[in-house]
Amino acid sequence: MVWSYFSALRRMCYQVEDHSSDGYKKEDAALCVITAVTVVEVFLNVYFRILISEKPYRHAEEKIQNDLKRQVSLDRKLKEWPEEVFGKKINFGSGTGQRFMELKNLRNGLVHFSSTWETTEMPGVSIHGLADTSAFESLGGHSAVQALKTAEEFLAEVFRMRGIKEADIPGALHSWTGLPPGLQS
């Protein structure tokens, strides 16, 4: 499932820049951002479910299984699971962790946009409430590929936390995302 979602995301992302319309670029980039965050959550669900069946990580089995059963939030998974399983926290204040949180926040701005309840009236027109579309307006052709890269980098960070050697990260990324090692940046 993770491989398939990454494959679809990769196709969508690389098609965004081919659009001649900035409007189409924004629309498709928005879907890429939403999908990139979703595929990371799917990865976390599958990867940690597999990890807890391995001897070094069985100590976290009950918590991860309960969280999966209750479908806890992505924030909770991000903040609790690596520490529970690996004994390490993801640094969300800089680097890959920070970039992923920015991507997640952008996704939230696209999905959970805010709305005002004010009324604006002009002759012949009355508008009741406005939606904040600044997250959508911030998107461009580069947004899609950057979302993909951020998702891939986040998986690599999880692999590092597990103790996978740097030389083996490209293989792990290929196994989980389908990204051939020669195309990794």
JSON list of C-alpha atoms in Angstrom, two decimals:
[
{"chain": "A", "resi": 1, "resn": "MET", "atom": "CA", "xyz": [0.00, 0.00, 0.00]},
{"chain": "A", "resi": 2, "resn": "VAL", "atom": "CA", "xyz": [2.77, 2.43, 0.91]},
{"chain": "A", "resi": 3, "resn": "TRP", "atom": "CA", "xyz": [4.61, 1.69, -2.35]},
{"chain": "A", "resi": 4, "resn": "SER", "atom": "CA", "xyz": [1.39, 2.21, -4.37]},
{"chain": "A", "resi": 5, "resn": "TYR", "atom": "CA", "xyz": [0.55, 5.50, -2.67]},
{"chain": "A", "resi": 6, "resn": "PHE", "atom": "CA", "xyz": [4.08, 6.79, -3.24]},
{"chain": "A", "resi": 7, "resn": "SER", "atom": "CA", "xyz": [3.90, 5.70, -6.88]},
{"chain": "A", "resi": 8, "resn": "ALA", "atom": "CA", "xyz": [0.65, 7.62, -7.37]},
{"chain": "A", "resi": 9, "resn": "LEU", "atom": "CA", "xyz": [2.03, 10.63, -5.52]},
{"chain": "A", "resi": 10, "resn": "ARG", "atom": "CA", "xyz": [5.19, 10.64, -7.62]},
{"chain": "A", "resi": 11, "resn": "ARG", "atom": "CA", "xyz": [3.15, 10.56, -10.86]},
{"chain": "A", "resi": 12, "resn": "MET", "atom": "CA", "xyz": [0.92, 13.41, -9.68]},
{"chain": "A", "resi": 13, "resn": "CYS", "atom": "CA", "xyz": [3.84, 15.54, -8.52]},
{"chain": "A", "resi": 14, "resn": "TYR", "atom": "CA", "xyz": [5.83, 15.34, -11.70]},
{"chain": "A", "resi": 15, "resn": "GLN", "atom": "CA", "xyz": [2.76, 16.19, -13.81]},
{"chain": "A", "resi": 16, "resn": "VAL", "atom": "CA", "xyz": [2.04, 19.40, -11.89]},
{"chain": "A", "resi": 17, "resn": "GLU", "atom": "CA", "xyz": [4.86, 21.35, -13.48]},
{"chain": "A", "resi": 18, "resn": "ASP", "atom": "CA", "xyz": [3.60, 20.39, -16.97]},
{"chain": "A", "resi": 19, "resn": "HIS", "atom": "CA", "xyz": [0.39, 22.38, -16.50]},
{"chain": "A", "resi": 20, "resn": "SER", "atom": "CA", "xyz": [0.28, 25.67, -18.36]},
{"chain": "A", "resi": 21, "resn": "SER", "atom": "CA", "xyz": [-2.31, 27.09, -15.97]},
{"chain": "A", "resi": 22, "resn": "ASP", "atom": "CA", "xyz": [-1.24, 28.36, -12.55]},
{"chain": "A", "resi": 23, "resn": "GLY", "atom": "CA", "xyz": [-4.72, 27.44, -11.33]},
{"chain": "A", "resi": 24, "resn": "TYR", "atom": "CA", "xyz": [-4.26, 23.81, -12.33]},
{"chain": "A", "resi": 25, "resn": "LYS", "atom": "CA", "xyz": [-0.82, 23.81, -10.72]},
{"chain": "A", "resi": 26, "resn": "LYS", "atom": "CA", "xyz": [-2.33, 25.00, -7.41]},
{"chain": "A", "resi": 27, "resn": "GLU", "atom": "CA", "xyz": [-5.17, 22.47, -7.57]},
{"chain": "A", "resi": 28, "resn": "ASP", "atom": "CA", "xyz": [-2.91, 19.51, -8.27]},
{"chain": "A", "resi": 29, "resn": "ALA", "atom": "CA", "xyz": [-0.22, 20.71, -5.85]},
{"chain": "A", "resi": 30, "resn": "ALA", "atom": "CA", "xyz": [-2.89, 20.81, -3.12]},
{"chain": "A", "resi": 31, "resn": "LEU", "atom": "CA", "xyz": [-3.74, 17.17, -3.80]},
{"chain": "A", "resi": 32, "resn": "CYS", "atom": "CA", "xyz": [-0.03, 16.28, -3.73]},
{"chain": "A", "resi": 33, "resn": "VAL", "atom": "CA", "xyz": [0.43, 17.96, -0.33]},
{"chain": "A", "resi": 34, "resn": "ILE", "atom": "CA", "xyz": [-2.60, 16.16, 1.09]},
{"chain": "A", "resi": 35, "resn": "THR", "atom": "CA", "xyz": [-1.44, 12.83, -0.36]},
{"chain": "A", "resi": 36, "resn": "ALA", "atom": "CA", "xyz": [2.16, 13.27, 0.86]},
{"chain": "A", "resi": 37, "resn": "VAL", "atom": "CA", "xyz": [1.02, 13.66, 4.46]},
{"chain": "A", "resi": 38, "resn": "THR", "atom": "CA", "xyz": [-1.44, 10.79, 4.09]},
{"chain": "A", "resi": 39, "resn": "VAL", "atom": "CA", "xyz": [1.20, 8.43, 2.70]},
{"chain": "A", "resi": 40, "resn": "VAL", "atom": "CA", "xyz": [3.49, 9.19, 5.65]},
{"chain": "A", "resi": 41, "resn": "GLU", "atom": "CA", "xyz": [0.67, 8.29, 8.03]},
{"chain": "A", "resi": 42, "resn": "VAL", "atom": "CA", "xyz": [-0.02, 5.07, 6.13]},
{"chain": "A", "resi": 43, "resn": "PHE", "atom": "CA", "xyz": [3.70, 4.27, 6.30]},
{"chain": "A", "resi": 44, "resn": "LEU", "atom": "CA", "xyz": [3.75, 4.87, 10.07]},
{"chain": "A", "resi": 45, "resn": "ASN", "atom": "CA", "xyz": [0.75, 2.58, 10.55]},
{"chain": "A", "resi": 46, "resn": "VAL", "atom": "CA", "xyz": [2.23, -0.27, 8.53]},
{"chain": "A", "resi": 47, "resn": "TYR", "atom": "CA", "xyz": [5.88, 0.15, 9.53]},
{"chain": "A", "resi": 48, "resn": "PHE", "atom": "CA", "xyz": [5.31, 0.35, 13.26]},
{"chain": "A", "resi": 49, "resn": "ARG", "atom": "CA", "xyz": [2.81, -2.51, 13.08]},
{"chain": "A", "resi": 50, "resn": "ILE", "atom": "CA", "xyz": [5.54, -4.64, 11.52]},
{"chain": "A", "resi": 51, "resn": "LEU", "atom": "CA", "xyz": [8.24, -3.41, 13.93]},
{"chain": "A", "resi": 52, "resn": "ILE", "atom": "CA", "xyz": [6.32, -4.44, 17.06]},
{"chain": "A", "resi": 53, "resn": "SER", "atom": "CA", "xyz": [6.33, -8.04, 15.87]},
{"chain": "A", "resi": 54, "resn": "GLU", "atom": "CA", "xyz": [10.15, -8.03, 16.00]},
{"chain": "A", "resi": 55, "resn": "LYS", "atom": "CA", "xyz": [11.85, -9.00, 19.24]},
{"chain": "A", "resi": 56, "resn": "PRO", "atom": "CA", "xyz": [13.70, -5.71, 19.88]},
{"chain": "A", "resi": 57, "resn": "TYR", "atom": "CA", "xyz": [10.44, -3.74, 19.64]},
{"chain": "A", "resi": 58, "resn": "ARG", "atom": "CA", "xyz": [7.89, -6.04, 21.31]},
{"chain": "A", "resi": 59, "resn": "HIS", "atom": "CA", "xyz": [7.92, -3.83, 24.39]},
{"chain": "A", "resi": 60, "resn": "ALA", "atom": "CA", "xyz": [5.79, -1.34, 22.42]},
{"chain": "A", "resi": 61, "resn": "GLU", "atom": "CA", "xyz": [3.33, -3.87, 21.02]},
{"chain": "A", "resi": 62, "resn": "GLU", "atom": "CA", "xyz": [0.39, -3.15, 23.32]},
{"chain": "A", "resi": 63, "resn": "LYS", "atom": "CA", "xyz": [0.59, 0.64, 22.91]},
{"chain": "A", "resi": 64, "resn": "ILE", "atom": "CA", "xyz": [0.95, 0.58, 19.11]},
{"chain": "A", "resi": 65, "resn": "GLN", "atom": "CA", "xyz": [-1.82, -1.99, 18.68]},
{"chain": "A", "resi": 66, "resn": "ASN", "atom": "CA", "xyz": [-4.15, -0.01, 20.95]},
{"chain": "A", "resi": 67, "resn": "ASP", "atom": "CA", "xyz": [-3.36, 3.24, 19.13]},
{"chain": "A", "resi": 68, "resn": "LEU", "atom": "CA", "xyz": [-3.99, 1.59, 15.76]},
{"chain": "A", "resi": 69, "resn": "LYS", "atom": "CA", "xyz": [-7.26, 0.16, 17.01]},
{"chain": "A", "resi": 70, "resn": "ARG", "atom": "CA", "xyz": [-8.38, 3.58, 18.33]},
{"chain": "A", "resi": 71, "resn": "GLN", "atom": "CA", "xyz": [-7.10, 5.33, 15.18]},
{"chain": "A", "resi": 72, "resn": "VAL", "atom": "CA", "xyz": [-5.21, 7.97, 17.14]},
{"chain": "A", "resi": 73, "resn": "SER", "atom": "CA", "xyz": [-4.22, 11.21, 15.42]},
{"chain": "A", "resi": 74, "resn": "LEU", "atom": "CA", "xyz": [-1.18, 11.61, 13.22]},
{"chain": "A", "resi": 75, "resn": "ASP", "atom": "CA", "xyz": [0.25, 14.11, 15.72]},
{"chain": "A", "resi": 76, "resn": "ARG", "atom": "CA", "xyz": [0.11, 11.51, 18.45]},
{"chain": "A", "resi": 77, "resn": "LYS", "atom": "CA", "xyz": [1.80, 8.90, 16.28]},
{"chain": "A", "resi": 78, "resn": "LEU", "atom": "CA", "xyz": [4.55, 11.34, 15.32]},
{"chain": "A", "resi": 79, "resn": "LYS", "atom": "CA", "xyz": [5.22, 12.42, 18.88]},
{"chain": "A", "resi": 80, "resn": "GLU", "atom": "CA", "xyz": [4.79, 9.14, 20.74]},
{"chain": "A", "resi": 81, "resn": "TRP", "atom": "CA", "xyz": [5.60, 6.16, 18.55]},
{"chain": "A", "resi": 82, "resn": "PRO", "atom": "CA", "xyz": [9.29, 6.79, 17.78]},
{"chain": "A", "resi": 83, "resn": "GLU", "atom": "CA", "xyz": [10.01, 7.43, 21.44]},
{"chain": "A", "resi": 84, "resn": "GLU", "atom": "CA", "xyz": [7.99, 4.40, 22.54]},
{"chain": "A", "resi": 85, "resn": "VAL", "atom": "CA", "xyz": [9.60, 2.06, 20.01]},
{"chain": "A", "resi": 86, "resn": "PHE", "atom": "CA", "xyz": [13.12, 3.47, 19.55]},
{"chain": "A", "resi": 87, "resn": "GLY", "atom": "CA", "xyz": [13.55, 5.47, 22.75]},
{"chain": "A", "resi": 88, "resn": "LYS", "atom": "CA", "xyz": [14.17, 8.60, 20.65]},
{"chain": "A", "resi": 89, "resn": "LYS", "atom": "CA", "xyz": [12.08, 11.63, 19.78]},
{"chain": "A", "resi": 90, "resn": "ILE", "atom": "CA", "xyz": [11.86, 13.20, 16.35]},
{"chain": "A", "resi": 91, "resn": "ASN", "atom": "CA", "xyz": [13.26, 16.73, 16.37]},
{"chain": "A", "resi": 92, "resn": "PHE", "atom": "CA", "xyz": [10.42, 18.87, 15.07]},
{"chain": "A", "resi": 93, "resn": "GLY", "atom": "CA", "xyz": [12.35, 22.10, 15.72]},
{"chain": "A", "resi": 94, "resn": "SER", "atom": "CA", "xyz": [14.75, 21.74, 12.80]},
{"chain": "A", "resi": 95, "resn": "GLY", "atom": "CA", "xyz": [15.70, 19.63, 9.81]},
{"chain": "A", "resi": 96, "resn": "THR", "atom": "CA", "xyz": [13.51, 16.90, 8.41]},
{"chain": "A", "resi": 97, "resn": "GLY", "atom": "CA", "xyz": [11.13, 16.88, 11.38]},
{"chain": "A", "resi": 98, "resn": "GLN", "atom": "CA", "xyz": [10.50, 20.60, 11.05]},
{"chain": "A", "resi": 99, "resn": "ARG", "atom": "CA", "xyz": [9.97, 20.37, 7.27]},
{"chain": "A", "resi": 100, "resn": "PHE", "atom": "CA", "xyz": [7.46, 17.55, 7.74]},
{"chain": "A", "resi": 101, "resn": "MET", "atom": "CA", "xyz": [5.56, 19.54, 10.40]},
{"chain": "A", "resi": 102, "resn": "GLU", "atom": "CA", "xyz": [5.44, 22.51, 8.01]},
{"chain": "A", "resi": 103, "resn": "LEU", "atom": "CA", "xyz": [4.05, 20.19, 5.32]},
{"chain": "A", "resi": 104, "resn": "LYS", "atom": "CA", "xyz": [1.50, 18.77, 7.76]},
{"chain": "A", "resi": 105, "resn": "ASN", "atom": "CA", "xyz": [0.48, 22.29, 8.78]},
{"chain": "A", "resi": 106, "resn": "LEU", "atom": "CA", "xyz": [0.13, 23.26, 5.11]},
{"chain": "A", "resi": 107, "resn": "ARG", "atom": "CA", "xyz": [-2.05, 20.20, 4.59]},
{"chain": "A", "resi": 108, "resn": "ASN", "atom": "CA", "xyz": [-4.14, 21.20, 7.60]},
{"chain": "A", "resi": 109, "resn": "GLY", "atom": "CA", "xyz": [-4.52, 24.69, 6.14]},
{"chain": "A", "resi": 110, "resn": "LEU", "atom": "CA", "xyz": [-5.83, 23.14, 2.93]},
{"chain": "A", "resi": 111, "resn": "VAL", "atom": "CA", "xyz": [-8.22, 20.73, 4.63]},
{"chain": "A", "resi": 112, "resn": "HIS", "atom": "CA", "xyz": [-9.20, 22.50, 7.85]},
{"chain": "A", "resi": 113, "resn": "PHE", "atom": "CA", "xyz": [-9.24, 26.08, 6.57]},
{"chain": "A", "resi": 114, "resn": "SER", "atom": "CA", "xyz": [-10.64, 28.73, 8.85]},
{"chain": "A", "resi": 115, "resn": "SER", "atom": "CA", "xyz": [-13.73, 30.76, 8.14]},
{"chain": "A", "resi": 116, "resn": "THR", "atom": "CA", "xyz": [-14.97, 34.05, 9.50]},
{"chain": "A", "resi": 117, "resn": "TRP", "atom": "CA", "xyz": [-18.55, 34.79, 10.43]},
{"chain": "A", "resi": 118, "resn": "GLU", "atom": "CA", "xyz": [-18.50, 38.46, 9.58]},
{"chain": "A", "resi": 119, "resn": "THR", "atom": "CA", "xyz": [-20.89, 39.99, 7.09]},
{"chain": "A", "resi": 120, "resn": "THR", "atom": "CA", "xyz": [-19.68, 42.32, 4.36]},
{"chain": "A", "resi": 121, "resn": "GLU", "atom": "CA", "xyz": [-22.23, 44.31, 2.43]},
{"chain": "A", "resi": 122, "resn": "MET", "atom": "CA", "xyz": [-21.89, 46.28, -0.76]},
{"chain": "A", "resi": 123, "resn": "PRO", "atom": "CA", "xyz": [-24.67, 47.66, -2.93]},
{"chain": "A", "resi": 124, "resn": "GLY", "atom": "CA", "xyz": [-26.60, 44.65, -4.17]},
{"chain": "A", "resi": 125, "resn": "VAL", "atom": "CA", "xyz": [-24.28, 42.07, -2.53]},
{"chain": "A", "resi": 126, "resn": "SER", "atom": "CA", "xyz": [-24.12, 40.63, 0.97]},
{"chain": "A", "resi": 127, "resn": "ILE", "atom": "CA", "xyz": [-21.34, 38.16, 1.88]},
{"chain": "A", "resi": 128, "resn": "HIS", "atom": "CA", "xyz": [-21.74, 36.13, 5.08]},
{"chain": "A", "resi": 129, "resn": "GLY", "atom": "CA", "xyz": [-18.37, 34.75, 6.15]},
{"chain": "A", "resi": 130, "resn": "LEU", "atom": "CA", "xyz": [-15.13, 34.30, 4.26]},
{"chain": "A", "resi": 131, "resn": "ALA", "atom": "CA", "xyz": [-12.77, 31.33, 4.03]},
{"chain": "A", "resi": 132, "resn": "ASP", "atom": "CA", "xyz": [-9.04, 31.79, 4.55]},
{"chain": "A", "resi": 133, "resn": "THR", "atom": "CA", "xyz": [-7.54, 30.39, 1.36]},
{"chain": "A", "resi": 134, "resn": "SER", "atom": "CA", "xyz": [-3.99, 31.62, 1.99]},
{"chain": "A", "resi": 135, "resn": "ALA", "atom": "CA", "xyz": [-2.63, 28.04, 2.23]},
{"chain": "A", "resi": 136, "resn": "PHE", "atom": "CA", "xyz": [-4.04, 27.26, -1.19]},
{"chain": "A", "resi": 137, "resn": "GLU", "atom": "CA", "xyz": [-2.84, 30.55, -2.63]},
{"chain": "A", "resi": 138, "resn": "SER", "atom": "CA", "xyz": [0.71, 29.84, -1.40]},
{"chain": "A", "resi": 139, "resn": "LEU", "atom": "CA", "xyz": [1.00, 26.78, -3.65]},
{"chain": "A", "resi": 140, "resn": "GLY", "atom": "CA", "xyz": [2.91, 26.66, -6.91]},
{"chain": "A", "resi": 141, "resn": "GLY", "atom": "CA", "xyz": [4.43, 24.12, -9.24]},
{"chain": "A", "resi": 142, "resn": "HIS", "atom": "CA", "xyz": [7.34, 23.54, -6.85]},
{"chain": "A", "resi": 143, "resn": "SER", "atom": "CA", "xyz": [5.00, 22.70, -3.93]},
{"chain": "A", "resi": 144, "resn": "ALA", "atom": "CA", "xyz": [4.11, 19.25, -5.22]},
{"chain": "A", "resi": 145, "resn": "VAL", "atom": "CA", "xyz": [7.66, 17.95, -5.70]},
{"chain": "A", "resi": 146, "resn": "GLN", "atom": "CA", "xyz": [8.74, 19.52, -2.41]},
{"chain": "A", "resi": 147, "resn": "ALA", "atom": "CA", "xyz": [5.90, 17.66, -0.64]},
{"chain": "A", "resi": 148, "resn": "LEU", "atom": "CA", "xyz": [7.07, 14.38, -2.16]},
{"chain": "A", "resi": 149, "resn": "LYS", "atom": "CA", "xyz": [10.71, 15.02, -1.20]},
{"chain": "A", "resi": 150, "resn": "THR", "atom": "CA", "xyz": [9.69, 15.94, 2.35]},
{"chain": "A", "resi": 151, "resn": "ALA", "atom": "CA", "xyz": [7.70, 12.72, 2.71]},
{"chain": "A", "resi": 152, "resn": "GLU", "atom": "CA", "xyz": [10.62, 10.64, 1.41]},
{"chain": "A", "resi": 153, "resn": "GLU", "atom": "CA", "xyz": [13.08, 12.44, 3.71]},
{"chain": "A", "resi": 154, "resn": "PHE", "atom": "CA", "xyz": [10.79, 11.83, 6.67]},
{"chain": "A", "resi": 155, "resn": "LEU", "atom": "CA", "xyz": [10.76, 8.08, 6.02]},
{"chain": "A", "resi": 156, "resn": "ALA", "atom": "CA", "xyz": [14.56, 8.16, 5.79]},
{"chain": "A", "resi": 157, "resn": "GLU", "atom": "CA", "xyz": [14.64, 9.86, 9.20]},
{"chain": "A", "resi": 158, "resn": "VAL", "atom": "CA", "xyz": [12.50, 7.08, 10.70]},
{"chain": "A", "resi": 159, "resn": "PHE", "atom": "CA", "xyz": [14.88, 4.52, 9.19]},
{"chain": "A", "resi": 160, "resn": "ARG", "atom": "CA", "xyz": [17.83, 6.33, 10.80]},
{"chain": "A", "resi": 161, "resn": "MET", "atom": "CA", "xyz": [16.05, 6.31, 14.17]},
{"chain": "A", "resi": 162, "resn": "ARG", "atom": "CA", "xyz": [15.69, 2.56, 13.84]},
{"chain": "A", "resi": 163, "resn": "GLY", "atom": "CA", "xyz": [19.44, 2.31, 13.33]},
{"chain": "A", "resi": 164, "resn": "ILE", "atom": "CA", "xyz": [19.55, 1.62, 9.63]},
{"chain": "A", "resi": 165, "resn": "LYS", "atom": "CA", "xyz": [22.98, 2.62, 8.33]},
{"chain": "A", "resi": 166, "resn": "GLU", "atom": "CA", "xyz": [23.19, 5.62, 6.02]},
{"chain": "A", "resi": 167, "resn": "ALA", "atom": "CA", "xyz": [24.49, 3.43, 3.18]},
{"chain": "A", "resi": 168, "resn": "ASP", "atom": "CA", "xyz": [21.35, 1.26, 3.49]},
{"chain": "A", "resi": 169, "resn": "ILE", "atom": "CA", "xyz": [18.81, 4.12, 3.54]},
{"chain": "A", "resi": 170, "resn": "PRO", "atom": "CA", "xyz": [18.47, 4.21, -0.28]},
{"chain": "A", "resi": 171, "resn": "GLY", "atom": "CA", "xyz": [17.56, 0.52, -0.28]},
{"chain": "A", "resi": 172, "resn": "ALA", "atom": "CA", "xyz": [15.03, 1.00, 2.50]},
{"chain": "A", "resi": 173, "resn": "LEU", "atom": "CA", "xyz": [13.48, 3.92, 0.61]},
{"chain": "A", "resi": 174, "resn": "HIS", "atom": "CA", "xyz": [13.30, 1.79, -2.51]},
{"chain": "A", "resi": 175, "resn": "SER", "atom": "CA", "xyz": [11.66, -1.05, -0.58]},
{"chain": "A", "resi": 176, "resn": "TRP", "atom": "CA", "xyz": [9.02, 1.21, 0.95]},
{"chain": "A", "resi": 177, "resn": "THR", "atom": "CA", "xyz": [8.45, 3.90, -1.69]},
{"chain": "A", "resi": 178, "resn": "GLY", "atom": "CA", "xyz": [9.60, 2.42, -4.98]},
{"chain": "A", "resi": 179, "resn": "LEU", "atom": "CA", "xyz": [12.13, 5.22, -5.42]},
{"chain": "A", "resi": 180, "resn": "PRO", "atom": "CA", "xyz": [15.14, 3.75, -7.24]},
{"chain": "A", "resi": 181, "resn": "PRO", "atom": "CA", "xyz": [18.42, 4.48, -5.41]},
{"chain": "A", "resi": 182, "resn": "GLY", "atom": "CA", "xyz": [19.90, 6.24, -8.45]},
{"chain": "A", "resi": 183, "resn": "LEU", "atom": "CA", "xyz": [17.11, 8.84, -8.40]},
{"chain": "A", "resi": 184, "resn": "GLN", "atom": "CA", "xyz": [17.42, 9.74, -4.73]},
{"chain": "A", "resi": 185, "resn": "SER", "atom": "CA", "xyz": [18.80, 13.17, -3.90]}
]
